[in-house]
Amino acid sequence: MKAIEEIKEVSFQNHLLVTVVLVGLLFAVSVVLFGVDSVMAGAHDTFHDFRHSIGMPCH
Amino acid sequence: MEKLAKGLTLGGLSGVLSGWLILFINMLTGVFVLEMSFGENLLTFGIGGGLFGLVCGGLMAVVHEKLPIKSFPVKAVVIFGFVWVLFRLAGIVLSGLEPHRFHGDIGQSLQGFAFAIILGGMFGLFWVRGKKIV
Ligand SMILES: [Zn+2]
């Protein structure tokens, strides 16, 4: 029984880690794609050519 | 966890390569007149493409077994295309909120969708072919 509990624990930790990694990446790519200057100063200008080249709406 | 590591590694790799590829494609099509130097764009397209590939590759590692499609590369193309569409839709919402600042462009959108499809295809092939590498 204890082994099963441990497996569940590890599995939960893995799921949590996967979720944290994916949400973090999602946040980072959103800053780049939408040019969120309030999160990263200069994000809009720095990735301006990239944003337009991959079709994300801009000014 | 191994799958996630593989998804992130190959997603990041194919993302950087596709970012550079779309830089060259854009220079050919002239869909957007680039404003920065080539050297700066090598960096920003690599980072931007790499991040996009990381997100999609990580997502693929988690969801690919649940998709009712047989071919892995086809799955990747569908998921990468889907993620691009989601971002594009979020962009439309932003356009609605701030019409002065955000607006879309059909040529750029088509090129962007092509970017996602190329990236998904590349990722799918790397995943299938690269079994021994990663
Ligand atoms: Zn713009």
mmCIF file of C-alpha atoms in Angstrom, chain A residues 5-36:
data_model
loop_
_atom_site.group_PDB
_atom_site.id
_atom_site.type_symbol
_atom_site.label_atom_id
_atom_site.label_comp_id
_atom_site.label_asym_id
_atom_site.label_seq_id
_atom_site.Cartn_x
_atom_site.Cartn_y
_atom_site.Cartn_z
ATOM 1 C CA GLU A 5 0.901 5.886 -2.167
ATOM 2 C CA GLU A 6 4.438 6.775 -3.162
ATOM 3 C CA ILE A 7 3.751 6.149 -6.824
ATOM 4 C CA LYS A 8 0.680 8.382 -6.593
ATOM 5 C CA GLU A 9 2.747 11.055 -4.896
ATOM 6 C CA VAL A 10 5.448 10.968 -7.583
ATOM 7 C CA SER A 11 2.834 10.954 -10.334
ATOM 8 C CA PHE A 12 1.138 13.984 -8.791
ATOM 9 C CA GLN A 13 4.442 15.831 -8.527
ATOM 10 C CA ASN A 14 5.201 15.026 -12.168
ATOM 11 C CA HIS A 15 1.841 16.317 -13.304
ATOM 12 C CA LEU A 16 2.319 19.459 -11.287
ATOM 13 C CA LEU A 17 5.774 20.036 -12.748
ATOM 14 C CA VAL A 18 4.532 19.462 -16.310
ATOM 15 C CA THR A 19 1.692 21.926 -15.744
ATOM 16 C CA VAL A 20 3.988 24.558 -14.246
ATOM 17 C CA VAL A 21 6.444 24.220 -17.150
ATOM 18 C CA LEU A 22 3.715 24.477 -19.793
ATOM 19 C CA VAL A 23 1.959 27.433 -18.163
ATOM 20 C CA GLY A 24 5.287 29.238 -17.763
ATOM 21 C CA LEU A 25 6.141 28.711 -21.434
ATOM 22 C CA LEU A 26 2.656 29.779 -22.492
ATOM 23 C CA PHE A 27 3.113 32.989 -20.537
ATOM 24 C CA ALA A 28 6.533 33.668 -22.093
ATOM 25 C CA VAL A 29 5.362 33.079 -25.658
ATOM 26 C CA SER A 30 2.324 35.314 -25.087
ATOM 27 C CA VAL A 31 4.612 38.162 -24.027
ATOM 28 C CA VAL A 32 6.558 37.750 -27.279
ATOM 29 C CA LEU A 33 3.576 37.239 -29.604
ATOM 30 C CA PHE A 34 1.498 40.100 -28.230
ATOM 31 C CA GLY A 35 4.405 42.345 -27.286
ATOM 32 C CA VAL A 36 3.383 42.847 -23.669
#
